[in-house]
Coordinates of C-alpha atoms in Angstrom, one line a residue:
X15 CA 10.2 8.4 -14.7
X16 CA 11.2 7.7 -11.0
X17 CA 14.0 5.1 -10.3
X18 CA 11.3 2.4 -9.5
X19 CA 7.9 1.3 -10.3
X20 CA 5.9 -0.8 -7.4
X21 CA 2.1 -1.9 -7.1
X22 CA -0.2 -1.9 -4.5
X23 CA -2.2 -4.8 -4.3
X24 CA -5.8 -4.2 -2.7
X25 CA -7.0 -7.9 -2.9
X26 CA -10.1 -6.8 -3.8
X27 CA -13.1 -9.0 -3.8
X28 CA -15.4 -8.5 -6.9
X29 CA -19.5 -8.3 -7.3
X30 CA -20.0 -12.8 -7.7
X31 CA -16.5 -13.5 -6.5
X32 CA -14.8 -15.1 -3.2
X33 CA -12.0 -14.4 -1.4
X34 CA -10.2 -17.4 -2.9
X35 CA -10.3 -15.7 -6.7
X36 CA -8.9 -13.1 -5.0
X37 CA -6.0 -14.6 -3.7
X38 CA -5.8 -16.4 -6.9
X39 CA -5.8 -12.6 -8.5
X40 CA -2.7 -11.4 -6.2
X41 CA -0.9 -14.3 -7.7
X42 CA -1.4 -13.7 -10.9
X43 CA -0.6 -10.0 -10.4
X44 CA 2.4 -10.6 -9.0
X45 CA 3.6 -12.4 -11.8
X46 CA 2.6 -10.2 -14.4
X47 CA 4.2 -8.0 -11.9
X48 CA 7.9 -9.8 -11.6
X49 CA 7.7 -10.1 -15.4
X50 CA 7.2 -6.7 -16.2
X51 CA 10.4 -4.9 -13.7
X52 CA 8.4 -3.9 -11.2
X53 CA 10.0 -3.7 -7.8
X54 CA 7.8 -4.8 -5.1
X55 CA 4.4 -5.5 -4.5
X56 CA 2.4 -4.6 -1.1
X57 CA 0.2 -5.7 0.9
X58 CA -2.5 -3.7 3.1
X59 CA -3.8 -4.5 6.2
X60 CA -7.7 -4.0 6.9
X61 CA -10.5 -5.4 8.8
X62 CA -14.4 -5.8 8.6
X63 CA -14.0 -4.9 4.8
X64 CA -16.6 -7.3 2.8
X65 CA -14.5 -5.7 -0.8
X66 CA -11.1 -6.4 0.5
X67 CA -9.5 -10.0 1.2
X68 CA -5.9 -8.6 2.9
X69 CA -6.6 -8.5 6.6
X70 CA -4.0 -11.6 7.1
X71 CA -1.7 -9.5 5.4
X72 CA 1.9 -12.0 6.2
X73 CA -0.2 -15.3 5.8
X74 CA -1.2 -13.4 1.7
X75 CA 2.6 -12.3 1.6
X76 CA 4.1 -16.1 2.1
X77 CA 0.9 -17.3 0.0
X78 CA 2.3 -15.2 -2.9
X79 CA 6.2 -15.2 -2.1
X80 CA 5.7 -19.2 -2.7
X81 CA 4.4 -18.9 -6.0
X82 CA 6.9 -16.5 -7.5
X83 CA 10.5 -16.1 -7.8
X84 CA 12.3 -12.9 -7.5
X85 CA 10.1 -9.9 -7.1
X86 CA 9.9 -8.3 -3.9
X87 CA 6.8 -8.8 -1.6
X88 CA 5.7 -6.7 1.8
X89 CA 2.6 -5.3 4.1
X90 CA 2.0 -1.7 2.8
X91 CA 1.2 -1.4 5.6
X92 CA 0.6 -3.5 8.7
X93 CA -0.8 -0.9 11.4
X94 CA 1.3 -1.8 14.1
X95 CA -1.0 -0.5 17.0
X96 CA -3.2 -3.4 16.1
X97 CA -0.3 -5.9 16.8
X98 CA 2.7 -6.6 19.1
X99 CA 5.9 -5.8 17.9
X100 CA 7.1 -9.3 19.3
X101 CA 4.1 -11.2 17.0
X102 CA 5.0 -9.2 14.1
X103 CA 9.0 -9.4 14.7
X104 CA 8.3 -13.8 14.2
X105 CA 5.6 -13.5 11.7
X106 CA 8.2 -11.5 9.0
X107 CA 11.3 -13.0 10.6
X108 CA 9.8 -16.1 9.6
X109 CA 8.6 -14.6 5.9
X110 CA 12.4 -13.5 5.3
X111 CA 13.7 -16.9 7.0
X112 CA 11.5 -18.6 4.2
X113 CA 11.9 -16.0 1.1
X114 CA 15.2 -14.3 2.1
X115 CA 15.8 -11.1 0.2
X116 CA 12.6 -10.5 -0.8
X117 CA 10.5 -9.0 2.1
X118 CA 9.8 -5.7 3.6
X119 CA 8.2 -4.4 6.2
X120 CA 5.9 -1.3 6.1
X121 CA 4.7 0.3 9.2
X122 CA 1.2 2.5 10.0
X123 CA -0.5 4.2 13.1
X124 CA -4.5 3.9 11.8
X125 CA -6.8 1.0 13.0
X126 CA -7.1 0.1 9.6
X127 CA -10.8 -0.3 10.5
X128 CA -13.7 1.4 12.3
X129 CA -14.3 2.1 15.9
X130 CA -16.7 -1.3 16.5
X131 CA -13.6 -3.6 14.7
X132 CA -11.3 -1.7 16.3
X133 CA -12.6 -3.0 19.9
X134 CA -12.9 -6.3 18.4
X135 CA -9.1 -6.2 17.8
X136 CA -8.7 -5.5 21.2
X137 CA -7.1 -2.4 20.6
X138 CA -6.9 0.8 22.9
X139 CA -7.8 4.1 21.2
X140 CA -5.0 5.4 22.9
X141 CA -2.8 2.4 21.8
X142 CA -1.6 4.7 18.6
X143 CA 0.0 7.4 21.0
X144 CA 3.0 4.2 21.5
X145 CA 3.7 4.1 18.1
X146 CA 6.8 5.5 17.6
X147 CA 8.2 3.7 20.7
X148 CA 6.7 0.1 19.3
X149 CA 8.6 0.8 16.0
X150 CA 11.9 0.9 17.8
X151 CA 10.9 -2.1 19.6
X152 CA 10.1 -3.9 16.5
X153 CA 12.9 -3.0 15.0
X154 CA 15.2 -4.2 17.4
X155 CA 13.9 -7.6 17.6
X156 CA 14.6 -8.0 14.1
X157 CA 17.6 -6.8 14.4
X158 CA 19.0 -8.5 17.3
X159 CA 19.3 -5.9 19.5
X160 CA 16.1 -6.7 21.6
X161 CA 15.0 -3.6 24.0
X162 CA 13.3 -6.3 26.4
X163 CA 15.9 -8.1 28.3
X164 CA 15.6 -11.6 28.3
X165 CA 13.0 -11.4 24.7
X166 CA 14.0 -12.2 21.4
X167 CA 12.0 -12.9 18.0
X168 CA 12.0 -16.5 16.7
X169 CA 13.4 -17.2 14.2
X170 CA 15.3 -14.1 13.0
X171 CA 16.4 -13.9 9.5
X172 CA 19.9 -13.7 8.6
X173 CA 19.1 -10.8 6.5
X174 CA 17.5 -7.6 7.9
X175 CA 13.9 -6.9 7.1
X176 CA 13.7 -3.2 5.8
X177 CA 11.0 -1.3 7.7
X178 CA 9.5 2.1 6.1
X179 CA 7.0 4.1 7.8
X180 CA 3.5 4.9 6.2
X181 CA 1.4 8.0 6.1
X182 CA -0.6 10.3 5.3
X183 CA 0.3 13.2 7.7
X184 CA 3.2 14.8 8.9
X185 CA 3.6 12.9 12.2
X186 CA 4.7 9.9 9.8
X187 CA 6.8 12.1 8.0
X188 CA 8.2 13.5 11.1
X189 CA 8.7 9.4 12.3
X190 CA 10.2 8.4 9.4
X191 CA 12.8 11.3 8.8
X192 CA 13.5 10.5 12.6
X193 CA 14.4 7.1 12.5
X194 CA 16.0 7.6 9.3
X195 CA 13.9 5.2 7.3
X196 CA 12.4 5.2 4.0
X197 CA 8.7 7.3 3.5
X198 CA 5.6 6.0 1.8
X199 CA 3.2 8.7 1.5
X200 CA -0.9 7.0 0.7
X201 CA -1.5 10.0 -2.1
X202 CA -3.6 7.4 -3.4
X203 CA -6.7 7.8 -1.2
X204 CA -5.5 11.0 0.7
X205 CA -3.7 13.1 -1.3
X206 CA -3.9 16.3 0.4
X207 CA -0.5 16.5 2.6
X208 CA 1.8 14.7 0.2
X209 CA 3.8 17.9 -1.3
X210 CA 4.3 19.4 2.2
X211 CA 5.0 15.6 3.9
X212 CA 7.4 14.8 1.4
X213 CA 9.1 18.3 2.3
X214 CA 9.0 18.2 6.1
X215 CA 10.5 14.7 5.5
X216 CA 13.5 15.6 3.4
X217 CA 14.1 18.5 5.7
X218 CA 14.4 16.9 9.0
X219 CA 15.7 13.6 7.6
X220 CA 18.4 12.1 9.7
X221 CA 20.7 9.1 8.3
X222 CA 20.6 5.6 10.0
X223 CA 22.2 2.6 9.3
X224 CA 19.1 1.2 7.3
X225 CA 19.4 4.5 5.3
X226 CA 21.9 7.4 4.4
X227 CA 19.8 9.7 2.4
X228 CA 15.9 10.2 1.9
X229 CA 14.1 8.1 0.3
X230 CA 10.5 8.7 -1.1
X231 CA 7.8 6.6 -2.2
X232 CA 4.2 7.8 -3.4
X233 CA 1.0 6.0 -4.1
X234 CA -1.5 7.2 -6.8
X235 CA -4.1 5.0 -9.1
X236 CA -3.5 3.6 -12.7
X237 CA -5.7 2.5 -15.9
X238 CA -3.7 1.7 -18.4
X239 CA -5.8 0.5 -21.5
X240 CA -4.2 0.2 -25.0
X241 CA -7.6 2.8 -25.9
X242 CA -8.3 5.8 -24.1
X243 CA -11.9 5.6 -23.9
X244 CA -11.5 2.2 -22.5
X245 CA -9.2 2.9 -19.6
X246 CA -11.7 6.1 -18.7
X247 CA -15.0 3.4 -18.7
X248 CA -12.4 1.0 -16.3
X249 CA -12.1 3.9 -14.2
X250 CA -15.6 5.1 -13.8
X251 CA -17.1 1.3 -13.1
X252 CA -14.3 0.8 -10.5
X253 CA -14.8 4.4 -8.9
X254 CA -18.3 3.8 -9.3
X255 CA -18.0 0.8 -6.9
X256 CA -16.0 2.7 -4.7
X257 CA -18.6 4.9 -3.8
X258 CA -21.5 2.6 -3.9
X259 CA -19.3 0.6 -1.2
X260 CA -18.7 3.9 0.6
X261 CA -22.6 4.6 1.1
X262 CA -24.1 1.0 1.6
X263 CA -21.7 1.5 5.2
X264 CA -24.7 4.2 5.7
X265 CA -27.4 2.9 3.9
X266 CA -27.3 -0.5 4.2
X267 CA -29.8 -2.8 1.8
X268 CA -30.1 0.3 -0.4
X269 CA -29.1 0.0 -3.9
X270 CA -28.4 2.8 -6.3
X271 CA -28.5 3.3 -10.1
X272 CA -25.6 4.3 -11.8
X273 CA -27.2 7.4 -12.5
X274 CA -27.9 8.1 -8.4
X275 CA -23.7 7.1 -8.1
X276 CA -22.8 10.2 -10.9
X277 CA -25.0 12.5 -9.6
X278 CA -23.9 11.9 -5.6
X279 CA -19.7 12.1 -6.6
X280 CA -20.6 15.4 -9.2
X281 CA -22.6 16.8 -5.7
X282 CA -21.1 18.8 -2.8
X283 CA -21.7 15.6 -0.2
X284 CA -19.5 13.5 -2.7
X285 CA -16.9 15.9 -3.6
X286 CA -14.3 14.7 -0.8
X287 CA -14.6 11.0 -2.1
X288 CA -13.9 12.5 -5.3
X289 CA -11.1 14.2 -4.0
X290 CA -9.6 11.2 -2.2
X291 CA -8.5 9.7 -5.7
X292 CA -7.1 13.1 -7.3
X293 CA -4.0 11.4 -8.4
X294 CA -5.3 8.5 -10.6
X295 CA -3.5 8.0 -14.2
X296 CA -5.9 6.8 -16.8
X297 CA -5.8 6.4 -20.6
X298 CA -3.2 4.8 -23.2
X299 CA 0.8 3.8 -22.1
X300 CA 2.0 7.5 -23.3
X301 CA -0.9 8.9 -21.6
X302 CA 0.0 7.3 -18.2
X303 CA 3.8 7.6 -19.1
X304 CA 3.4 11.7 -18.9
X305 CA 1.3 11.5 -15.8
X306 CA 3.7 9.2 -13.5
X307 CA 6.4 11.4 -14.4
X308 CA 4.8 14.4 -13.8
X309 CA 3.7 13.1 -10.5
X310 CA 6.7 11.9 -9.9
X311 CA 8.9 15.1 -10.6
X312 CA 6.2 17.2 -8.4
X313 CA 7.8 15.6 -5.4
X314 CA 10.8 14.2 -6.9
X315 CA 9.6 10.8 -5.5
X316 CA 12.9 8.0 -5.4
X317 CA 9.6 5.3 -6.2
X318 CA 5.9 5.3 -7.1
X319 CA 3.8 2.4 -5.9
X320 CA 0.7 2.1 -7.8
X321 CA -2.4 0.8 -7.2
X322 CA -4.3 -0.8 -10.5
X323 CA -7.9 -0.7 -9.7
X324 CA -10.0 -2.3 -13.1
X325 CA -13.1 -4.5 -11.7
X326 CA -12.1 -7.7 -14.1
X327 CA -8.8 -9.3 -13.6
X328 CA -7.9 -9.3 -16.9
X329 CA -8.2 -5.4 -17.5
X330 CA -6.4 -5.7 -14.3
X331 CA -3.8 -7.6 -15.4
X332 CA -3.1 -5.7 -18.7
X333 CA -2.7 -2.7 -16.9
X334 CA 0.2 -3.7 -15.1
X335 CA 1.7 -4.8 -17.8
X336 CA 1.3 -1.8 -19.7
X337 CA 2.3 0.4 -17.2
X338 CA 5.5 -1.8 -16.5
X339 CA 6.6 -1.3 -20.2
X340 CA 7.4 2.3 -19.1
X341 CA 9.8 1.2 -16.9
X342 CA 13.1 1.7 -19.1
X343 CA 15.0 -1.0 -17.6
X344 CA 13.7 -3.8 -15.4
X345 CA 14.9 -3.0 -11.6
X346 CA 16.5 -6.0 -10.0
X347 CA 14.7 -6.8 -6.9

């Protein structure tokens, strides 16, 4: 198993349910979370998404930092093209000011939207190209060292805010080994770069004084059941809502038998969103157990973050805590 075990929280908003169970949800996962030796839990950051209840991403971070005690809670990732670096300097020097010790900081490039929300953010296409420069600026408001004369973030926490750079590519891999900060590869919906990310990473890694040596991090998809069969019908009702999410963008008012779903993800047309979820763990503890640490070892990954996807809160839930038993020795945050 890797040195550390963290979740990605999706906030998800389930068929009959509001936005308010799903903050409700995050809560409780993050305590079944804390108790179980997980690390951290994250955050992500998208727009326009009926299913998915994270687009303030800080404002659910303090919601959930208030309501536990020790665990460590971040954005996974805000997409800092959307944003100022100034806005987003206050918003988690104000988070660590509040919950010091506790929060981090990760960083993407993508709109974390579509083109039309995109413009409603009031974001540039070409606003991405600064990315690498609005890191830097970021992270020297939080450290003090402003690059704007005369500017500084209010408040600034005592402690630094650790900053790691997200991806999926090998620019962020490039970024991150650059700036000498920690990599978070998102294996979990695009899996298809990780092996040679993780090694352009490690190659060109330079040390900084957030970091000395590489550090990896890896996302991939759990259902953890104490029965196999039932962690493989968790799976296919969640992927199967995936998908139907997917196609109503395209098709929408259309419904579609479970059936039509099966038959469009076994198809040519559905074989890249089948793909996009290659690394997904299912079945008993020993069954997941063998698969997180052969993923792990595959990359020899410092940290998996996974992301528990069960429709019902409860499968949900047990999950996590399942999966956490594998963790030999709770990690202190």
């Amino acid at each position: 198993m890797p040195t550390a075990l963290s979740i990605l929280d999706l906030a998800s908003i389930a068929p009959g349910c509001t936005a308010r169970d799903s903050f409700e949800n995050s809560v409780a996962l993050a305590k079944a979370a804390e108790r179980s030796g997980y690390r951290r839990v994250w955050y992500a950051e998208h727009h326009n998404m009926g299913a998915i209840a994270s687009s303030a991403t800080s404002v659910l971070i303090g919601h959930v930092a208030a309501q536990t005690e020790t665990i460590r809670l971040g954005a996974g990732g805000i997409m800092l093209p959307n944003h100022s670096p100034l806005v987003i300097a206050e918003q988690f020097g104000t988070l660590e000011t509040l919950f010091p010790g506790r929060i981090d900081l990760g960083l993407g490039r993508a709109p974390g939207s579509d083109q039309k929300t995109m413009f409603a953010l009031r974001r540039n296409p070409a606003s991405a190209d600064s990315f690498p420069e609005d890191v830097l600026e970021l992270q020297g408001y939080l450290s003090g060292n402003s690059r704007v004369p005369g500017v500084q973030a209010v408040p600034r926490a005592e402690s630094i805010v650790p900053l790691y750079i997200l991806g999926s590519s090998l620019f962020g891999a490039q970024l991150a080994a650059q700036l000498g900060l920690p990599y978070a590869f998102a294996s979990h919906f695009a899996p298809d770069a990780l092996h040679q990310a993780v090694a352009v990473y490690r190659d060109k890694f330079r040390p900084s004084e957030q970091l000395a040596e590489p550090y990896v991090m890896a996302g991939l998809n759990v259902f953890a059941a104490e029965d196999h069969d039932a962690a493989v019908a968790q799976k296919t009702i969640a992927y199967r809502a995936r998908a139907r999410a997917m196609i109503r963008r395209s098709a929408a008012g259309t419904d579609f038998t479970d059936a039509e779903i099966d038959a469009f993800l076994a198809s040519p047309n559905g074989s890249q969103l089948t793909a996009m979820t290659r690394y997904t763990a299912v079945g008993t503890p020993a069954e997941v157990r063998s698969y997180l640490a052969d993923f792990a070892g595959s990359i020899e990954a410092d940290e998996l973050i996974v992301a528990h996807h069960a429709t019902e809160i409860d499968d949900r839930l047990r999950s996590v805590e399942l999966t956490g038993g594998l963790i030999a020795e709770p990690v202190a945050p």
